[in-house]
Amino acid sequence: MTLSNITITQAEFRAYQRWFQQYDPFSRWSLRVLKILLVVLFGLGLVIGLLGDWPQGAEFMALSVFFAAFFFGLVRFRTAQAFKAKKNAPLYAPRTMIIDETGITTTMATNTGHADWSAYQYVAETPEVFILMVAKKMGQLIPKSSLTETQVTELRQIIQANAPVAVLMR
């Protein structure tokens, strides 16, 4: 299977980041702790308000809402900044990929490389992208927006037959 002129959009990169936050144990744990702390802070404000000090209770509740908006906005902003950084531009540049039983050969404007299926620790699929993890915190993306439905089905079959660990959508 040959895929030509594959590019990764900011929305597809954001989909990868969301997937990573859900499936990386440390990210998932950190996010849960943050959510609990924000709920506790909001609840503390509510209790203080119910005990009769609404101005101070409202300050705690407003503080929790501010921190929630700040943190989740910061994550989205940093994702956008990483995508737009000039040093990362080659990661999203157009490429041609040849995907077969031996692995994936990627050709870009400046280089060509081949990775055997054994190089991928894990392969996952989201509604927007295929994610081929080559290291604990690094993955190669194949965006579905560049593929036809037939190519998506064919790619799923190749991955299922060759990848060491694959979690694909049905």
Coordinates of N, CA and C in Angstrom, one line a residue:
M1 N 0.9 -1.2 0.0 CA 0.0 0.0 0.0 C 0.9 1.2 0.0
T2 N 0.7 2.1 -0.9 CA 1.4 3.4 -1.0 C 0.5 4.6 -0.7
L3 N 0.9 5.4 0.2 CA 0.2 6.6 0.6 C 1.0 7.8 0.2
S4 N 0.5 8.7 -0.6 CA 1.3 9.8 -1.1 C 0.8 11.1 -0.5
N5 N 1.7 12.1 -0.4 CA 1.4 13.4 0.1 C 0.6 13.5 1.4
I6 N 1.1 12.7 2.4 CA 0.5 12.6 3.7 C 1.0 13.8 4.5
T7 N 0.1 14.6 5.1 CA 0.4 15.7 6.0 C -0.4 15.5 7.2
I8 N 0.1 16.1 8.3 CA -0.5 16.0 9.6 C -1.0 17.4 10.0
T9 N -2.3 17.5 10.3 CA -2.8 18.8 10.7 C -2.8 19.0 12.2
Q10 N -3.0 20.3 12.6 CA -3.0 20.6 14.0 C -4.1 19.8 14.8
A11 N -5.2 19.6 14.2 CA -6.3 18.8 14.8 C -5.9 17.4 15.0
E12 N -5.2 16.8 14.0 CA -4.7 15.4 14.1 C -3.6 15.3 15.2
F13 N -2.8 16.3 15.3 CA -1.8 16.3 16.4 C -2.4 16.4 17.7
R14 N -3.5 17.3 17.8 CA -4.2 17.4 19.1 C -4.9 16.1 19.4
A15 N -5.4 15.3 18.4 CA -6.0 14.0 18.7 C -5.0 13.1 19.3
Y16 N -3.8 13.1 18.8 CA -2.7 12.3 19.3 C -2.4 12.7 20.8
Q17 N -2.4 14.0 21.1 CA -2.1 14.4 22.4 C -3.2 14.0 23.4
R18 N -4.5 14.1 22.9 CA -5.6 13.6 23.8 C -5.5 12.1 24.0
W19 N -5.2 11.3 23.0 CA -5.0 9.9 23.2 C -3.9 9.6 24.2
F20 N -2.8 10.3 24.0 CA -1.6 10.1 24.9 C -2.0 10.4 26.4
Q21 N -2.8 11.5 26.6 CA -3.2 11.8 28.0 C -4.1 10.7 28.6
Q22 N -4.8 10.1 27.7 CA -5.7 9.0 28.2 C -5.0 7.7 28.5
Y23 N -4.0 7.4 27.7 CA -3.4 6.1 27.8 C -2.0 6.0 28.4
D24 N -1.4 7.1 28.6 CA -0.1 7.2 29.3 C -0.4 7.1 30.8
P25 N 0.1 6.1 31.6 CA -0.2 6.0 33.0 C 0.1 7.3 33.8
F26 N 1.3 7.9 33.6 CA 1.6 9.1 34.4 C 0.7 10.2 34.0
S27 N 0.4 10.5 32.8 CA -0.5 11.6 32.4 C -1.9 11.3 32.9
R28 N -2.3 10.1 32.8 CA -3.7 9.8 33.3 C -3.8 10.0 34.8
W29 N -2.8 9.6 35.5 CA -2.7 9.7 37.0 C -2.7 11.2 37.4
S30 N -1.8 12.0 36.7 CA -1.7 13.4 37.0 C -3.0 14.1 36.7
L31 N -3.6 13.8 35.6 CA -4.9 14.5 35.3 C -6.0 14.1 36.3
R32 N -6.0 12.9 36.8 CA -7.0 12.5 37.8 C -6.7 13.3 39.1
V33 N -5.5 13.4 39.5 CA -5.1 14.1 40.8 C -5.5 15.6 40.6
L34 N -5.2 16.2 39.5 CA -5.6 17.6 39.3 C -7.1 17.8 39.3
K35 N -7.9 16.9 38.7 CA -9.3 17.0 38.7 C -9.9 16.9 40.2
I36 N -9.3 15.9 40.9 CA -9.7 15.8 42.3 C -9.5 17.0 43.1
L37 N -8.3 17.6 43.0 CA -7.9 18.8 43.7 C -8.9 20.0 43.3
L38 N -9.2 20.1 42.1 CA -10.1 21.1 41.6 C -11.5 20.9 42.2
V39 N -12.0 19.7 42.3 CA -13.3 19.4 42.8 C -13.3 19.7 44.3
V40 N -12.2 19.3 45.0 CA -12.1 19.6 46.5 C -12.1 21.1 46.7
L41 N -11.3 21.8 45.9 CA -11.3 23.3 46.1 C -12.7 23.9 45.9
F42 N -13.4 23.4 44.9 CA -14.7 23.9 44.6 C -15.7 23.5 45.7
G43 N -15.6 22.3 46.2 CA -16.4 21.8 47.3 C -16.1 22.6 48.6
L44 N -14.9 22.9 48.8 CA -14.5 23.6 50.0 C -15.2 25.0 50.0
G45 N -15.2 25.6 48.8 CA -15.8 26.9 48.6 C -17.3 26.8 48.9
L46 N -17.9 25.7 48.4 CA -19.3 25.5 48.6 C -19.7 25.3 50.0
V47 N -18.9 24.5 50.7 CA -19.1 24.3 52.2 C -19.0 25.6 52.9
I48 N -17.9 26.4 52.7 CA -17.7 27.6 53.3 C -18.9 28.6 53.1
G49 N -19.4 28.6 51.8 CA -20.6 29.4 51.5 C -21.8 28.9 52.2
L50 N -22.0 27.6 52.3 CA -23.2 27.1 53.0 C -23.2 27.4 54.5
L51 N -22.0 27.5 55.0 CA -21.8 27.8 56.5 C -22.0 29.3 56.8
G52 N -22.2 30.1 55.8 CA -22.6 31.5 56.0 C -21.6 32.5 55.5
D53 N -20.5 32.1 54.9 CA -19.5 33.1 54.4 C -19.4 33.0 52.9
W54 N -20.5 33.4 52.2 CA -20.6 33.3 50.8 C -19.5 34.1 50.0
P55 N -19.1 35.2 50.5 CA -18.0 35.9 49.7 C -16.7 35.1 49.7
Q56 N -16.3 34.5 50.8 CA -15.1 33.7 50.9 C -15.3 32.4 50.1
G57 N -16.5 31.8 50.3 CA -16.8 30.5 49.5 C -16.8 30.8 48.0
A58 N -17.3 31.9 47.6 CA -17.3 32.2 46.2 C -15.9 32.4 45.7
E59 N -15.0 32.9 46.5 CA -13.6 33.1 46.1 C -13.0 31.7 45.8
F60 N -13.2 30.8 46.7 CA -12.7 29.4 46.5 C -13.2 28.8 45.2
M61 N -14.5 28.9 45.0 CA -15.2 28.3 43.9 C -14.6 29.0 42.6
A62 N -14.5 30.3 42.6 CA -14.0 31.0 41.4 C -12.5 30.6 41.2
L63 N -11.8 30.5 42.2 CA -10.4 30.0 42.1 C -10.3 28.7 41.5
S64 N -11.1 27.7 41.9 CA -11.1 26.4 41.2 C -11.5 26.5 39.8
V65 N -12.5 27.3 39.4 CA -12.9 27.4 38.0 C -11.7 28.1 37.2
F66 N -11.1 29.1 37.8 CA -10.0 29.8 37.1 C -8.8 28.8 36.9
F67 N -8.4 28.0 37.9 CA -7.3 27.0 37.7 C -7.7 26.0 36.7
A68 N -8.9 25.5 36.7 CA -9.3 24.5 35.7 C -9.2 25.1 34.3
A69 N -9.8 26.3 34.1 CA -9.7 26.9 32.7 C -8.2 27.2 32.4
F70 N -7.4 27.7 33.3 CA -6.0 28.0 33.0 C -5.3 26.7 32.6
F71 N -5.4 25.6 33.4 CA -4.6 24.4 33.2 C -5.0 23.8 31.8
F72 N -6.3 23.6 31.6 CA -6.7 23.0 30.3 C -6.5 23.9 29.1
G73 N -6.6 25.2 29.3 CA -6.3 26.1 28.3 C -4.8 26.1 28.0
L74 N -4.0 26.0 29.0 CA -2.5 25.9 28.9 C -2.1 24.7 28.1
V75 N -2.7 23.5 28.3 CA -2.4 22.3 27.6 C -2.7 22.5 26.1
R76 N -3.9 23.1 25.8 CA -4.3 23.3 24.4 C -3.3 24.3 23.8
F77 N -2.9 25.4 24.5 CA -2.0 26.4 24.0 C -0.6 25.8 23.7
R78 N -0.1 24.9 24.6 CA 1.2 24.3 24.4 C 1.2 23.3 23.3
T79 N 0.1 22.6 23.1 CA 0.0 21.7 21.9 C 0.0 22.5 20.6
A80 N -0.7 23.6 20.6 CA -0.7 24.5 19.4 C 0.7 25.1 19.1
Q81 N 1.4 25.5 20.2 CA 2.8 26.0 20.1 C 3.7 25.0 19.6
A82 N 3.6 23.8 20.1 CA 4.5 22.7 19.6 C 4.3 22.4 18.2
F83 N 3.0 22.4 17.7 CA 2.7 22.2 16.3 C 3.3 23.2 15.4
K84 N 3.2 24.5 15.9 CA 3.7 25.6 15.0 C 5.2 25.9 15.1
A85 N 5.9 25.3 16.0 CA 7.3 25.5 16.2 C 8.1 25.2 14.9
K86 N 9.0 26.0 14.5 CA 9.7 25.8 13.3 C 10.6 24.5 13.3
K87 N 11.1 24.2 14.5 CA 11.9 23.0 14.7 C 11.1 21.7 14.4
N88 N 9.8 21.8 14.6 CA 8.9 20.6 14.4 C 8.3 20.6 13.0
A89 N 8.5 21.6 12.2 CA 7.9 21.6 10.9 C 8.2 20.4 10.0
P90 N 9.4 19.8 10.1 CA 9.6 18.6 9.3 C 8.8 17.4 9.7
L91 N 8.3 17.4 11.0 CA 7.5 16.3 11.4 C 6.1 16.3 10.8
Y92 N 5.7 17.4 10.3 CA 4.3 17.5 9.7 C 4.4 17.8 8.2
A93 N 5.6 17.8 7.6 CA 5.8 18.0 6.2 C 5.2 16.9 5.4
P94 N 4.8 17.2 4.1 CA 4.3 16.1 3.3 C 5.3 14.9 3.1
R95 N 4.7 13.7 3.1 CA 5.6 12.5 2.9 C 4.9 11.5 2.2
T96 N 5.6 10.5 1.7 CA 5.1 9.3 1.0 C 5.4 8.1 1.9
M97 N 4.4 7.3 2.1 CA 4.6 6.1 2.9 C 4.3 4.8 2.2
I98 N 5.2 3.9 2.2 CA 4.9 2.5 1.7 C 4.8 1.6 2.9
I99 N 3.6 1.0 3.0 CA 3.3 0.2 4.1 C 3.0 -1.2 3.6
D100 N 3.8 -2.2 4.1 CA 3.7 -3.6 3.7 C 4.0 -4.5 4.8
E101 N 4.2 -5.8 4.5 CA 4.4 -6.8 5.6 C 5.8 -6.6 6.3
T102 N 6.7 -5.9 5.6 CA 8.0 -5.7 6.2 C 8.1 -4.5 7.2
G103 N 7.2 -3.6 7.0 CA 7.2 -2.4 7.8 C 6.7 -1.2 7.1
I104 N 7.2 0.0 7.5 CA 6.8 1.2 6.9 C 8.1 2.0 6.4
T105 N 8.0 2.3 5.1 CA 9.1 3.1 4.5 C 8.5 4.5 4.3
T106 N 9.2 5.5 4.9 CA 8.7 6.9 4.8 C 9.7 7.7 4.0
T107 N 9.2 8.5 3.0 CA 10.1 9.3 2.2 C 9.6 10.8 2.3
M108 N 10.5 11.6 2.8 CA 10.2 13.0 2.9 C 11.1 13.8 2.0
A109 N 11.0 15.1 2.0 CA 11.8 15.9 1.1 C 13.3 15.8 1.4
T110 N 13.7 15.6 2.7 CA 15.1 15.6 3.1 C 15.6 14.2 3.4
N111 N 14.8 13.2 3.6 CA 15.3 11.9 3.9 C 14.3 10.8 3.6
T112 N 14.8 9.5 3.7 CA 14.0 8.3 3.6 C 14.4 7.4 4.7
G113 N 13.4 6.7 5.3 CA 13.7 5.8 6.4 C 12.7 4.6 6.3
H114 N 13.2 3.5 6.9 CA 12.3 2.3 7.0 C 12.3 1.8 8.4
A115 N 11.2 1.4 8.9 CA 11.0 0.9 10.2 C 10.3 -0.5 10.1
D116 N 10.9 -1.5 10.6 CA 10.3 -2.8 10.6 C 9.1 -2.8 11.6
W117 N 8.2 -3.7 11.5 CA 7.1 -3.7 12.4 C 7.5 -4.0 13.9
S118 N 8.6 -4.6 14.0 CA 9.1 -4.9 15.4 C 9.6 -3.6 16.1
A119 N 9.8 -2.5 15.3 CA 10.2 -1.3 15.9 C 9.1 -0.6 16.6
Y120 N 7.9 -0.9 16.3 CA 6.7 -0.3 16.9 C 6.3 -1.1 18.2
Q121 N 6.3 -0.4 19.3 CA 5.9 -1.1 20.5 C 4.4 -1.3 20.6
Y122 N 3.6 -0.4 20.0 CA 2.2 -0.4 20.2 C 1.6 0.4 19.0
V123 N 0.4 -0.1 18.5 CA -0.3 0.7 17.5 C -1.7 0.9 18.0
A124 N -2.2 2.1 17.9 CA -3.5 2.4 18.3 C -4.2 3.2 17.2
E125 N -5.5 3.2 17.3 CA -6.3 4.0 16.3 C -7.3 4.8 17.0
T126 N -7.4 6.1 16.6 CA -8.5 7.0 17.1 C -9.4 7.3 15.9
P127 N -10.4 8.1 16.1 CA -11.2 8.5 15.0 C -10.5 9.3 13.9
E128 N -9.4 10.0 14.4 CA -8.7 10.9 13.4 C -7.4 10.3 12.9
V129 N -6.7 9.5 13.7 CA -5.3 9.0 13.3 C -5.0 7.6 13.7
F130 N -4.0 7.0 13.0 CA -3.4 5.8 13.5 C -2.1 6.3 14.2
I131 N -1.9 5.7 15.4 CA -0.7 6.1 16.2 C 0.2 4.9 16.3
L132 N 1.4 5.0 15.8 CA 2.4 3.9 15.9 C 3.5 4.3 16.9
M133 N 3.4 3.8 18.1 CA 4.4 4.2 19.1 C 5.7 3.5 18.9
V134 N 6.8 4.4 18.7 CA 8.1 3.9 18.5 C 8.9 4.0 19.8
A135 N 8.5 4.7 20.8 CA 9.1 4.8 22.1 C 8.0 5.1 23.1
K136 N 8.4 5.2 24.3 CA 7.4 5.4 25.4 C 6.6 6.7 25.2
K137 N 7.2 7.7 24.7 CA 6.6 9.0 24.6 C 6.7 9.6 23.2
M138 N 6.8 8.7 22.2 CA 7.0 9.2 20.8 C 6.2 8.3 19.9
G139 N 5.4 8.9 19.0 CA 4.7 8.1 18.1 C 4.7 8.6 16.7
Q140 N 4.5 7.8 15.7 CA 4.4 8.2 14.3 C 2.9 8.2 14.0
L141 N 2.5 9.2 13.3 CA 1.0 9.4 13.0 C 0.8 9.1 11.5
I142 N -0.4 8.4 11.3 CA -0.9 8.3 10.0 C -2.3 8.9 10.0
P143 N -2.5 10.1 9.4 CA -3.8 10.7 9.5 C -4.8 10.0 8.6
K144 N -6.0 9.9 9.1 CA -7.1 9.3 8.3 C -7.6 10.2 7.3
S145 N -7.5 11.5 7.5 CA -8.0 12.5 6.5 C -7.3 12.3 5.2
S146 N -6.1 11.7 5.1 CA -5.4 11.5 3.9 C -5.8 10.2 3.2
L147 N -6.6 9.4 3.9 CA -6.9 8.1 3.4 C -8.4 7.9 2.9
T148 N -8.6 7.0 2.0 CA -9.9 6.7 1.6 C -10.4 5.6 2.6
E149 N -11.7 5.3 2.6 CA -12.2 4.2 3.5 C -11.6 2.9 3.2
T150 N -11.4 2.6 1.9 CA -10.7 1.4 1.5 C -9.3 1.3 2.0
Q151 N -8.6 2.4 2.0 CA -7.2 2.4 2.5 C -7.2 2.2 4.0
V152 N -8.2 2.8 4.7 CA -8.2 2.6 6.2 C -8.4 1.2 6.5
T153 N -9.3 0.5 5.8 CA -9.6 -0.9 6.0 C -8.3 -1.7 5.7
E154 N -7.7 -1.4 4.6 CA -6.5 -2.2 4.2 C -5.4 -1.9 5.2
L155 N -5.2 -0.7 5.7 CA -4.2 -0.4 6.7 C -4.5 -1.2 8.0
R156 N -5.7 -1.2 8.4 CA -6.1 -2.0 9.6 C -5.7 -3.4 9.5
Q157 N -5.9 -4.0 8.3 CA -5.6 -5.4 8.1 C -4.1 -5.6 8.1
I158 N -3.3 -4.7 7.5 CA -1.8 -4.9 7.6 C -1.3 -4.7 9.0
I159 N -1.8 -3.8 9.7 CA -1.4 -3.6 11.1 C -1.8 -4.8 11.9
Q160 N -3.0 -5.3 11.8 CA -3.4 -6.4 12.6 C -2.6 -7.6 12.3
A161 N -2.1 -7.8 11.1 CA -1.4 -9.0 10.7 C 0.1 -8.8 11.1
N162 N 0.6 -7.6 11.3 CA 2.1 -7.5 11.5 C 2.5 -6.8 12.7
A163 N 1.7 -5.9 13.3 CA 2.2 -5.1 14.5 C 2.2 -6.0 15.7
P164 N 3.2 -5.8 16.6 CA 3.3 -6.6 17.8 C 2.0 -6.5 18.7
V165 N 1.6 -5.3 19.0 CA 0.4 -5.0 19.8 C -0.4 -3.9 19.0
A166 N -1.7 -4.3 18.7 CA -2.5 -3.3 18.0 C -3.9 -3.3 18.6
V167 N -4.3 -2.0 18.9 CA -5.7 -1.8 19.4 C -6.4 -0.9 18.4
L168 N -7.2 -1.6 17.5 CA -7.8 -0.9 16.4 C -9.3 -0.8 16.6
M169 N -9.9 0.2 16.0 CA -11.3 0.4 16.0 C -12.0 -0.6 15.1
R170 N -13.2 -0.9 15.3 CA -13.9 -1.8 14.5 C -14.9 -1.0 13.7

